[in-house]
Short mmCIF file of C-alpha atoms in Angstrom, two decimals:
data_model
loop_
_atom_site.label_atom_id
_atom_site.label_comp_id
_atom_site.label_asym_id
_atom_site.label_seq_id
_atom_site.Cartn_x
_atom_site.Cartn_y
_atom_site.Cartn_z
CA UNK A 143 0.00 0.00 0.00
CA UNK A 144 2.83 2.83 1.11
CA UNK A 145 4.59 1.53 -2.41
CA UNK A 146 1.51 2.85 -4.52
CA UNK A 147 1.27 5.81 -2.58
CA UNK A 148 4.82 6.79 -3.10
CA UNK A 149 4.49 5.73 -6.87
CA UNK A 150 1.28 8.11 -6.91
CA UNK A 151 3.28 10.92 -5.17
CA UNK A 152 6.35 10.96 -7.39
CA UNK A 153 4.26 10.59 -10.63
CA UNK A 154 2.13 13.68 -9.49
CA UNK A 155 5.67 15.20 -8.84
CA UNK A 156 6.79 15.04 -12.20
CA UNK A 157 3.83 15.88 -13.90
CA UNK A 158 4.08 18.99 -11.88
CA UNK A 159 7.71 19.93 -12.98
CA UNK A 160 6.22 18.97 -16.44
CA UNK A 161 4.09 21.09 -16.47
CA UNK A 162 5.99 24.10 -15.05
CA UNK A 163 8.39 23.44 -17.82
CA UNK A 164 6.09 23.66 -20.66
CA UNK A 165 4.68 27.14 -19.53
CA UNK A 166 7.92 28.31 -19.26
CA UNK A 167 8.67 27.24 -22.63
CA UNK A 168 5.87 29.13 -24.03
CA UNK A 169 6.28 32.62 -22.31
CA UNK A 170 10.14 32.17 -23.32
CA UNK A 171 9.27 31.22 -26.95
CA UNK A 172 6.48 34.73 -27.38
CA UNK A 173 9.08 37.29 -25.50
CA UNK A 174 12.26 35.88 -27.99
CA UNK A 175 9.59 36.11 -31.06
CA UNK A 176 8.24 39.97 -29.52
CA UNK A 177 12.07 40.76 -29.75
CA UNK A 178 12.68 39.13 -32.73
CA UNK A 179 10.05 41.01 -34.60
CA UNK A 180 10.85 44.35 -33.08
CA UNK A 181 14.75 43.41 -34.79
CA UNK A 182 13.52 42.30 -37.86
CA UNK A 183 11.10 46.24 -38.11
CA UNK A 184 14.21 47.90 -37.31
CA UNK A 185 16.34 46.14 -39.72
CA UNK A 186 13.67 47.17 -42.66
CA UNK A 187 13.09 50.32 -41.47
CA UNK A 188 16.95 50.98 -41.75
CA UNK A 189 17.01 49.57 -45.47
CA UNK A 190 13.72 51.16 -46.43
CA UNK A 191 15.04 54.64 -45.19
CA UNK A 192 11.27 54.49 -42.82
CA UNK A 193 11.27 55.41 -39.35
CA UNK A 194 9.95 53.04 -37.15
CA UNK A 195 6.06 54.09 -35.50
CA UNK A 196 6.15 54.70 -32.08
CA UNK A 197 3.72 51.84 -31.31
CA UNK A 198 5.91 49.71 -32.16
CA UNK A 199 9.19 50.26 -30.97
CA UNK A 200 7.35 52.03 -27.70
CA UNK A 201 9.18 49.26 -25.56
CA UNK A 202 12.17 49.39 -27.29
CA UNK A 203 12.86 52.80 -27.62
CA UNK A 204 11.63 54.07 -24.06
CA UNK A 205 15.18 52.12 -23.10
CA UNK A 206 17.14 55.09 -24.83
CA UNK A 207 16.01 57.63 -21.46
CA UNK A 208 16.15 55.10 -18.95
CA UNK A 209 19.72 54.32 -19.96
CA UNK A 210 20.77 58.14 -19.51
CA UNK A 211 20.17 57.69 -15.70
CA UNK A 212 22.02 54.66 -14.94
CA UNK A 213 25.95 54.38 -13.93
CA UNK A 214 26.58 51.14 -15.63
CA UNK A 215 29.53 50.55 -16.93
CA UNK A 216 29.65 48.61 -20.11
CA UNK A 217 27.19 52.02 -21.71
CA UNK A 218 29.17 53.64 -24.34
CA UNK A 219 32.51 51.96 -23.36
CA UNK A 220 33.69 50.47 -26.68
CA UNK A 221 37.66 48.75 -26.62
CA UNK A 222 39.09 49.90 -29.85
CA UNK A 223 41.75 48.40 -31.56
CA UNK A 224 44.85 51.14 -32.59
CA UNK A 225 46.26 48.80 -34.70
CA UNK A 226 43.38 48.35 -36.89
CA UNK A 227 43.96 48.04 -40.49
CA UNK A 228 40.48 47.45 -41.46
CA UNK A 229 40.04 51.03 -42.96
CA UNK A 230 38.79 50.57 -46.43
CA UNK A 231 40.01 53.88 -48.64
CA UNK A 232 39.08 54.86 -52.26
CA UNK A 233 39.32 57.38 -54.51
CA UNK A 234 35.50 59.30 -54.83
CA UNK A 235 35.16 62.66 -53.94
CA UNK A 236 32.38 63.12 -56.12
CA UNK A 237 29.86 63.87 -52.87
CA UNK A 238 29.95 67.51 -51.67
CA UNK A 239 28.48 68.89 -48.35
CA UNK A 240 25.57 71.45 -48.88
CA UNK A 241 24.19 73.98 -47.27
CA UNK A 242 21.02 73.89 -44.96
CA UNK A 243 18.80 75.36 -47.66
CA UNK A 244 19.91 71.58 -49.85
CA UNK A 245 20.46 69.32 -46.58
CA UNK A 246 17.52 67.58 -47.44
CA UNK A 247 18.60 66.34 -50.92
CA UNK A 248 22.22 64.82 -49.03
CA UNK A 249 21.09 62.38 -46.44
CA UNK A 250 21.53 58.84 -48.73
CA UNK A 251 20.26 55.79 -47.37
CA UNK A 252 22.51 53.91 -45.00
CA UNK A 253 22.31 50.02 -44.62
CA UNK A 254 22.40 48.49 -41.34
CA UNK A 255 25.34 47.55 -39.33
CA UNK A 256 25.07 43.34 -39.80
CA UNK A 257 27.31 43.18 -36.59
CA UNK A 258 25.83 43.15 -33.52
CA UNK A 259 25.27 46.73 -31.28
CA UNK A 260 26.55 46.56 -27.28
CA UNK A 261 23.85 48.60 -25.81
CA UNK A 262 20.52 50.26 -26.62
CA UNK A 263 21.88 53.78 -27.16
CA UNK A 264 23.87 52.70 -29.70
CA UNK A 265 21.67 50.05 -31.48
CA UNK A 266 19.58 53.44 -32.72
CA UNK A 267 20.17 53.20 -36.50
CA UNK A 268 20.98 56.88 -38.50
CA UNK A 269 17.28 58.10 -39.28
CA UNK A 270 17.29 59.56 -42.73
CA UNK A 271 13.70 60.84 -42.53
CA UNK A 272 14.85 62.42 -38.93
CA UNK A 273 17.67 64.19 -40.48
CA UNK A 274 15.03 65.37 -43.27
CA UNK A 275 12.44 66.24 -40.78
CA UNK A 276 14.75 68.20 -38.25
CA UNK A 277 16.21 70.10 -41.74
CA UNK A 278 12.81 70.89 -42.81
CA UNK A 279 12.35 72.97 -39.72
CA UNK A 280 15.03 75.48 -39.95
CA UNK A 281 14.14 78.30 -42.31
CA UNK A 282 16.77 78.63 -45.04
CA UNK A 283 17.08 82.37 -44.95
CA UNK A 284 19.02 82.00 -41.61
CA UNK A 285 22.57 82.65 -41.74
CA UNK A 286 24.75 79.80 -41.30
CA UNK A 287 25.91 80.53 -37.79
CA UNK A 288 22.15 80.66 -36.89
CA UNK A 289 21.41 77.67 -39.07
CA UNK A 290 23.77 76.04 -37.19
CA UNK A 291 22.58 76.85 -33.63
CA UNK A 292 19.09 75.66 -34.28
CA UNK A 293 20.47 72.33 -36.05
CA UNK A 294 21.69 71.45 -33.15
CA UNK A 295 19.24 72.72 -31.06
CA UNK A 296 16.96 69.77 -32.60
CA UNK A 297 19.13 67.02 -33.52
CA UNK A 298 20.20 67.08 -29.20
CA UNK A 299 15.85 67.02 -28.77
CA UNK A 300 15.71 64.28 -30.99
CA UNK A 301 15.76 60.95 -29.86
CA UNK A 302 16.83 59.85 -33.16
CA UNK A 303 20.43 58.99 -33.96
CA UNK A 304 21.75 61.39 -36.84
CA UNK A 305 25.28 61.79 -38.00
CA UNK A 306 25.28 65.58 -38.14
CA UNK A 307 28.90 66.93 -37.27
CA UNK A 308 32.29 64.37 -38.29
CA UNK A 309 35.89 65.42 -37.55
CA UNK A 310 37.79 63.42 -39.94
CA UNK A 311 41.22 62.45 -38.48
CA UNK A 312 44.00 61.90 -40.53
CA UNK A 313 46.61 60.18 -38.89
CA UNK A 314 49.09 62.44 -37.54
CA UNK A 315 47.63 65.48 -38.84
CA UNK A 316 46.66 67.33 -35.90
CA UNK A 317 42.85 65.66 -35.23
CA UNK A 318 43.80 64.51 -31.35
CA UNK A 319 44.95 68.77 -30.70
CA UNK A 320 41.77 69.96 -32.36
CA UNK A 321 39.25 67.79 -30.67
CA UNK A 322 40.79 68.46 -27.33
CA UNK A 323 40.88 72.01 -27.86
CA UNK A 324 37.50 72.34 -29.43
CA UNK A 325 36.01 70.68 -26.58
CA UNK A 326 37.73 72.76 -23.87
CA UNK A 327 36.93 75.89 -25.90
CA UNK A 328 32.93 75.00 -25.83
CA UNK A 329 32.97 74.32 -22.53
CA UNK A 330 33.87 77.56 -21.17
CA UNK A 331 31.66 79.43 -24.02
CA UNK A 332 29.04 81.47 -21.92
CA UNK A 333 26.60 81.23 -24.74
CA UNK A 334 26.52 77.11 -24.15
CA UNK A 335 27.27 77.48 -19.99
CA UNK A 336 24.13 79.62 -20.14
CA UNK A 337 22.15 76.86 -22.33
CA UNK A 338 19.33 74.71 -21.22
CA UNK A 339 20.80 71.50 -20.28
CA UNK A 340 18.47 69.58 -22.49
CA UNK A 341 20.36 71.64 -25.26
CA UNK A 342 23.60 71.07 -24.51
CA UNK A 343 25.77 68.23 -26.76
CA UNK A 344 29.28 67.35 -26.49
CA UNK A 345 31.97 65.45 -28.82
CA UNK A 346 33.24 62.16 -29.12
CA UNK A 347 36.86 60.47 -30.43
CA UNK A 348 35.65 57.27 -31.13
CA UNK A 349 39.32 56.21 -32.38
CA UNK A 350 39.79 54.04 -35.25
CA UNK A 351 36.08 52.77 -35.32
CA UNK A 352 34.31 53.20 -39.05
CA UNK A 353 31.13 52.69 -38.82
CA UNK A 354 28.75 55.27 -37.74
CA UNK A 355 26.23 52.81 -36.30
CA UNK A 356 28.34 51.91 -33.58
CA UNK A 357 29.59 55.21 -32.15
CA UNK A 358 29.24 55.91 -29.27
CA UNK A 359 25.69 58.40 -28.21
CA UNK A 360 27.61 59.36 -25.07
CA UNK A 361 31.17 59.93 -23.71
CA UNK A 362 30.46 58.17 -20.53
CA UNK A 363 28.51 56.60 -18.22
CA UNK A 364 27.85 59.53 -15.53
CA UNK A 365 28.16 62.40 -19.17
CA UNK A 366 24.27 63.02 -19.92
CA UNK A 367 25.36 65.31 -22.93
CA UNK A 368 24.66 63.82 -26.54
CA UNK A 369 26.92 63.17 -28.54
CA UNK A 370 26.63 64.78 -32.06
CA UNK A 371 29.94 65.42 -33.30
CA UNK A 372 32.56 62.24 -33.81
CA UNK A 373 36.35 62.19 -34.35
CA UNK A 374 37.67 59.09 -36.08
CA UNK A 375 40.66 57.80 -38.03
CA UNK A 376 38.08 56.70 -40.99
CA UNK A 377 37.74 58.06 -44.77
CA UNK A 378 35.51 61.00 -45.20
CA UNK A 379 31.83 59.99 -44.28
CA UNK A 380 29.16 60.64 -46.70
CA UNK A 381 26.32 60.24 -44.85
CA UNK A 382 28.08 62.98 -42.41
CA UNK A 383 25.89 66.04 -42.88
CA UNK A 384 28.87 68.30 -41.86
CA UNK A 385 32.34 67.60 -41.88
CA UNK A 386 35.67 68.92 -41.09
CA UNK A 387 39.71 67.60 -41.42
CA UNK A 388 43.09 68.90 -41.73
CA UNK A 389 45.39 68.60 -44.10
CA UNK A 390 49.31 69.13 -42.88
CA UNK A 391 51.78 69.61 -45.54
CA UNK A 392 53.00 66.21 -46.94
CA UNK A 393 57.07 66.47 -46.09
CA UNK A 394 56.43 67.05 -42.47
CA UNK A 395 53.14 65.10 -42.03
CA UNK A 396 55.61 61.83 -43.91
CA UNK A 397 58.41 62.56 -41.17
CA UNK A 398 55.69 62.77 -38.11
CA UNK A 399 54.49 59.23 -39.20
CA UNK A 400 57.85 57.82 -39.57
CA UNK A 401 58.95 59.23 -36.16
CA UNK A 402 55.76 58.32 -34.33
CA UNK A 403 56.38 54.71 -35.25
CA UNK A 404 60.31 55.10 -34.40
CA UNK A 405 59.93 56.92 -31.29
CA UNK A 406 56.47 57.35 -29.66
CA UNK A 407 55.63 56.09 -26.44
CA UNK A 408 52.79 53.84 -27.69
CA UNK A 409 55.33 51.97 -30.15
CA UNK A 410 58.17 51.96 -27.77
CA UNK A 411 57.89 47.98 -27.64
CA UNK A 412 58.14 47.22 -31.58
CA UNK A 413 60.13 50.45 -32.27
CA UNK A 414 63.52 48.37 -33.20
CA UNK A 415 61.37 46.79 -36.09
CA UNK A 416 61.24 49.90 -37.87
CA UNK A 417 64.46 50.84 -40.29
CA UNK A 418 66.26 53.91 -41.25
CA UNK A 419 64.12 56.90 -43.55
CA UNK A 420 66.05 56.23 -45.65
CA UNK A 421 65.17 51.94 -45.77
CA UNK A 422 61.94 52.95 -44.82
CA UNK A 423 61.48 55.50 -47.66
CA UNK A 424 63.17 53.43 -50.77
CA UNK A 425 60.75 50.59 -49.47
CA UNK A 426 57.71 52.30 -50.54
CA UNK A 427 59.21 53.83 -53.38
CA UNK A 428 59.72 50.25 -54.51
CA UNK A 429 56.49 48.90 -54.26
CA UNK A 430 54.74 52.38 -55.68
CA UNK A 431 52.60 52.11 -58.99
CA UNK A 432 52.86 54.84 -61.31
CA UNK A 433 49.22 54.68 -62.79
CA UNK A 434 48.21 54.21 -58.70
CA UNK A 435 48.53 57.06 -56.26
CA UNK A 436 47.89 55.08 -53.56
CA UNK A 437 49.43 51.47 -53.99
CA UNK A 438 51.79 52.20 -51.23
CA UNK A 439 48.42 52.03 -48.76
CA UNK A 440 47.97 48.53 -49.95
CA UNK A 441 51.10 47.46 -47.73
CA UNK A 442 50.29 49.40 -44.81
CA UNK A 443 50.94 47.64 -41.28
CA UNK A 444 54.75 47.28 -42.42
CA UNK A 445 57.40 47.15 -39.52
CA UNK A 446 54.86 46.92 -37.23
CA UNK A 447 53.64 50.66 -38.37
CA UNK A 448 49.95 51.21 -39.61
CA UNK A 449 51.56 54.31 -41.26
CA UNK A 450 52.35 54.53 -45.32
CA UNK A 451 53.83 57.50 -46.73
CA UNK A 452 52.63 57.62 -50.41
CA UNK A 453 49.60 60.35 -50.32
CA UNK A 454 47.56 58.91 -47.09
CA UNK A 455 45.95 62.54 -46.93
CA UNK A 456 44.27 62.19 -50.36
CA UNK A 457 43.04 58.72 -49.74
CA UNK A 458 41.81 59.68 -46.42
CA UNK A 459 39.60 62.81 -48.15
CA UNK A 460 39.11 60.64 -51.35
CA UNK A 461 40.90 63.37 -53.19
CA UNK A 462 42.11 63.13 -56.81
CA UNK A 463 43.43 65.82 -59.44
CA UNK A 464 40.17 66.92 -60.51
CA UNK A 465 38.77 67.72 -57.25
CA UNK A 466 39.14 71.50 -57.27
CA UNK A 467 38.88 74.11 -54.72
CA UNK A 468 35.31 74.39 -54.76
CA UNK A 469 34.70 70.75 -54.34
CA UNK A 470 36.86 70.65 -51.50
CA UNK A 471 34.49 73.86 -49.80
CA UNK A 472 31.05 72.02 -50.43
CA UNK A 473 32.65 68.79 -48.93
CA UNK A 474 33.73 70.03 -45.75
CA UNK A 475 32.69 72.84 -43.28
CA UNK A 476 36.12 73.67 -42.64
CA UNK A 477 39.05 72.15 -44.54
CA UNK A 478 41.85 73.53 -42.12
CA UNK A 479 45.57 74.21 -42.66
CA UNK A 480 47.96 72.56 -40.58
CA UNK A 481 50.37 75.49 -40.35
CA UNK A 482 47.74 77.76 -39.00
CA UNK A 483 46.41 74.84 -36.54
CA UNK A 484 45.13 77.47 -33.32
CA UNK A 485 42.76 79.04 -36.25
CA UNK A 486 41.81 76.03 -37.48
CA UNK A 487 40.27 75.05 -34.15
CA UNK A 488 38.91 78.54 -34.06
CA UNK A 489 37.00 78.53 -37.49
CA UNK A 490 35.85 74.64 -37.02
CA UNK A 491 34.17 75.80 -33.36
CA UNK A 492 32.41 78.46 -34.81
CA UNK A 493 30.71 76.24 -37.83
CA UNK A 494 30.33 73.82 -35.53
CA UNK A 495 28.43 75.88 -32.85
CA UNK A 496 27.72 79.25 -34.64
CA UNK A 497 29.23 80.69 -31.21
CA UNK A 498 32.52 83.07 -31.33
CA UNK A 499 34.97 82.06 -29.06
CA UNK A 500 36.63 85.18 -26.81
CA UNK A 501 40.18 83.48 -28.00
CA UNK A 502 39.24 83.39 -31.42
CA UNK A 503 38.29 87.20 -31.88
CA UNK A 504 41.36 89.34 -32.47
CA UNK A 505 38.94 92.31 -33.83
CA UNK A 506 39.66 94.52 -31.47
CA UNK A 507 43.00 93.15 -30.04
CA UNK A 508 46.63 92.56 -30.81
CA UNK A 509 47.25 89.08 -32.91
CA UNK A 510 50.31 87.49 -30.58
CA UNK A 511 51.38 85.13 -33.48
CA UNK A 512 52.35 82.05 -31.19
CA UNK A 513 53.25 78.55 -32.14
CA UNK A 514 51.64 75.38 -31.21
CA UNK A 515 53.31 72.03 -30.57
CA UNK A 516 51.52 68.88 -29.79
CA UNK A 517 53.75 65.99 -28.88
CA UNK A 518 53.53 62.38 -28.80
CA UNK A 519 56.86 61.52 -26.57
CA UNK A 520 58.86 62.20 -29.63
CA UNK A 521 62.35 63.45 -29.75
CA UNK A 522 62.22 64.30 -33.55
CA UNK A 523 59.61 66.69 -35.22
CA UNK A 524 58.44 66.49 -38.86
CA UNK A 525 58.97 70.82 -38.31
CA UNK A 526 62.23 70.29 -37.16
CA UNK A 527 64.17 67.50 -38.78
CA UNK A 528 66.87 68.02 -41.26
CA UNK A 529 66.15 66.41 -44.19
CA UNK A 530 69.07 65.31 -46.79
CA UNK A 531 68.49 66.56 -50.30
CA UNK A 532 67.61 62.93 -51.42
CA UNK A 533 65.42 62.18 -48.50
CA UNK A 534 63.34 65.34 -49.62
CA UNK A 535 63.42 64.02 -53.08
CA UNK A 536 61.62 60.64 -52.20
CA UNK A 537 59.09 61.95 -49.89
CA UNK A 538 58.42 64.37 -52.56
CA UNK A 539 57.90 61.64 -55.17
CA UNK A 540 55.57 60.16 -52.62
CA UNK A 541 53.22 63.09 -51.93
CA UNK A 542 53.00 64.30 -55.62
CA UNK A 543 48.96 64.29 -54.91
CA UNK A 544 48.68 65.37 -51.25
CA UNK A 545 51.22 68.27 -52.12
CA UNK A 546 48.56 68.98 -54.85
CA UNK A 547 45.71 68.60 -52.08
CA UNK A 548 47.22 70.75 -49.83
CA UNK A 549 48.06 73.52 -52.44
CA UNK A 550 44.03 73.56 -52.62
CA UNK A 551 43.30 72.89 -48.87
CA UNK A 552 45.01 76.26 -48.07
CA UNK A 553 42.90 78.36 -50.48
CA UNK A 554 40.13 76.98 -49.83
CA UNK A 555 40.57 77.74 -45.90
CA UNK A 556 41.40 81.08 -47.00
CA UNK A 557 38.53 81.61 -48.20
CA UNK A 558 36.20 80.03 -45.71
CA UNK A 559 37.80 82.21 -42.84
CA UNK A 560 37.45 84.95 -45.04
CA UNK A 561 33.35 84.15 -45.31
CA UNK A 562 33.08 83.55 -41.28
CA UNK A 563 34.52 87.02 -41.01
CA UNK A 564 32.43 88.60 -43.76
CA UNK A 565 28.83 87.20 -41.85
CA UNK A 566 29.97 87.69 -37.93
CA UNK A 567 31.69 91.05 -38.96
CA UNK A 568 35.43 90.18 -36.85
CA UNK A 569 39.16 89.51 -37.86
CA UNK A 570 39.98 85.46 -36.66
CA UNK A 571 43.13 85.56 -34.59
CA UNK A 572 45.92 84.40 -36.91
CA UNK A 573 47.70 82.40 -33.82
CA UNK A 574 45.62 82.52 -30.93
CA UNK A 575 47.57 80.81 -27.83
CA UNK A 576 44.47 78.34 -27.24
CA UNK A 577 46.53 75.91 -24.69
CA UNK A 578 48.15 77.89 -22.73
CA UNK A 579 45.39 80.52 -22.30
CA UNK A 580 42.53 77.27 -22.16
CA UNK A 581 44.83 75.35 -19.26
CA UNK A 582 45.27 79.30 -17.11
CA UNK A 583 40.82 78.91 -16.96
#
């Protein structure tokens, strides 16, 4: 008799766990198939160039404010790879920036990242009706300082991700100075300290990373400031509705590379794998295609350097001979000089912002022409190194087509200095002594 009754007992037993099992199963099987279908909208509203209702990404996208609030640690914290030689370059510079009066008529279609996003403020895809809808707003007989304002004004309101602002970094051409710079400058800007913070946005260096759809939306964990402008060591972005890079001239920007890689802190461990100039010079020479400007790039990652001397500028701004001075002005905001680096940074925060830096503003002051140097632990400066007549010749026989880009790079900042001063009625600071007057604040 007690045998049946334990028999009885256990079989009820397992028909309960059974049964637990089954309804587990279920609810498991409709949340991964809610998910999966809020995925799969996202994925063809990306493609399609739709954005998705709010009904139906209401779950998904009320994530995006609740994230804002919480310290956790693996938000916005993406490891990125120095050494990455994944950066695909070509030749097209056929796509020019416009104005806010033709933004609308830029923003192309994007397709989706296919690899997978690390949290839900970046797994926003670029919206290219948002970007359309926050350009339709602004009235196009603004200036573009006040263009500018209001731009950003709504893309920060927005909860949709847009790639408005892109600080193309060229490899040892002065990126790292002008994002730090920029961003100290803004900061202590009384028109943005006197902003609603809902306003407010900030800037990102999101390294070597390429792909818009996984930069970061915020610095940091604790920073509650949008992102909406992005520094990285990618080709000039397309879908970037305004850009902005600087072009160094080619014999010093070749000797930076070469000594970054020989004696730089970060290299310090593989620096006895890189040769003399003069090996590492003839090497590149040797392997250069005359009917390719850029064959050189092919062999980047050489002696344990990512760097390549043969015209990396041009292939980073997809220049080529027929790109003319114009072209370069309706691709980029501000296409900065090197040798004029403080009013660079000047010129790029005020299209960037539409705000005047007190720095910047040598209308009614004295212009102390001052020299910047930004160092990377190196002993040997692309400024200061002598260079043997045949060491000249080679790098010059490697540059033919950034020496031709930055011929055109220089008038064509020229000229856009010369419009900021024409529509905000003041004389830009020819040297302004950003660092040392930004670190006395």
């Amino acid at each position: 008799m007690m045998i049946q009754l334990k028999t009885k007992l256990i079989s009820f037993i397992v028909f309960i766990l059974s049964l637990g099992g089954f309804i587990f199963q279920v609810k498991f099987l409709s949340l991964t198939t809610s998910t999966a279908n809020q995925v799969t909208y996202r994925y063809a509203a990306a493609v399609l160039g739709v954005v998705p209702t709010k009904e139906i990404l209401s779950n998904d996208t009320n994530h995006d404010d609740d994230d804002r609030t919480k310290n956790d640690a693996d938000v916005d914290t993406l490891n990125y790879n120095d050494d990455d030689d994944s950066t695909k370059l070509n030749n097209d510079s056929t796509t020019s920036k416009v104005t806010h009066a033709q933004a609308p008529q830029k923003i192309q279609q994007e397709k989706p990242s296919k690899q997978k996003q690390k949290t839900e403020r970046q797994s926003i895809p670029h919206s290219n009706d948002a970007a359309k809808e926050i350009l339709s707003k602004i009235e196009t007989n603004l200036t573009r300082s006040e263009y500018i304002k209001k731009f950003n004004m709504l893309h920060v309101e927005s909860k949709k991700r847009i790639f408005s602002h892109f600080l193309l970094h060229i490899p040892k051409g002065g990126g790292t100075f002008v994002h730090r710079t920029m961003n100290s400058l803004i900061k202590v800007l009384p028109e943005f300290i006197a902003m609603d913070p809902k306003h407010k946005y900030t800037q990102c260096d999101v390294a070597t990373q390429e792909k818009f759809s996984l930069f970061t939306e915020y610095p940091n964990t604790k920073d509650t400031n949008r992102c909406n402008l992005w520094m990285s060591e990618s080709p000039k972005e397309d879908q970037a509705i305004h850009q902005y890079v600087v072009i160094r001239p080619p014999q010093t920007h070749v000797l930076s590379q070469y000594f970054h890689c020989k004696e730089s802190k970060p290299h310090q461990r593989l620096a006895h794998r890189m040769p003399t100039l003069d090996f590492w010079l003839d090497y590149y020479l040797q392997i250069k295609k005359s009917d390719d400007p850029f064959s050189a790039g092919y062999k980047k990652g050489e002696f344990s350097c990512k760097y390549y001397p043969e015209n990396m500028q041009s292939q980073y701004v997809k220049f080529s001979k027929s790109t003319t001075v114009e072209d370069l002005m309706n691709q980029f905001d501000i296409i900065g000089d090197f040798q004029k680096l403080s009013k660079t940074v000047c010129a790029i925060t005020i299209r960037y912002t539409g705000f005047i830096p007190e720095l910047c503003d040598c209308t009614n002051k004295v212009d102390e022409h001052r020299r910047l140097a930004f160092s990377h632990g190196v002993t040997h400066h692309g400024d200061t190194f002598n260079l043997t007549d045949s060491q000249a010749l080679k790098i010059q026989n490697l540059t033919s087509l950034d020496r031709l880009l930055y011929e055109r790079a220089q008038i064509a900042f020229d000229r856009q200095v010369k419009e900021i001063e024409d529509e905000l009625n003041i004389v830009l600071c020819e040297s302004p002594d950003l660092e040392s007057s930004i670190v006395a604040m």
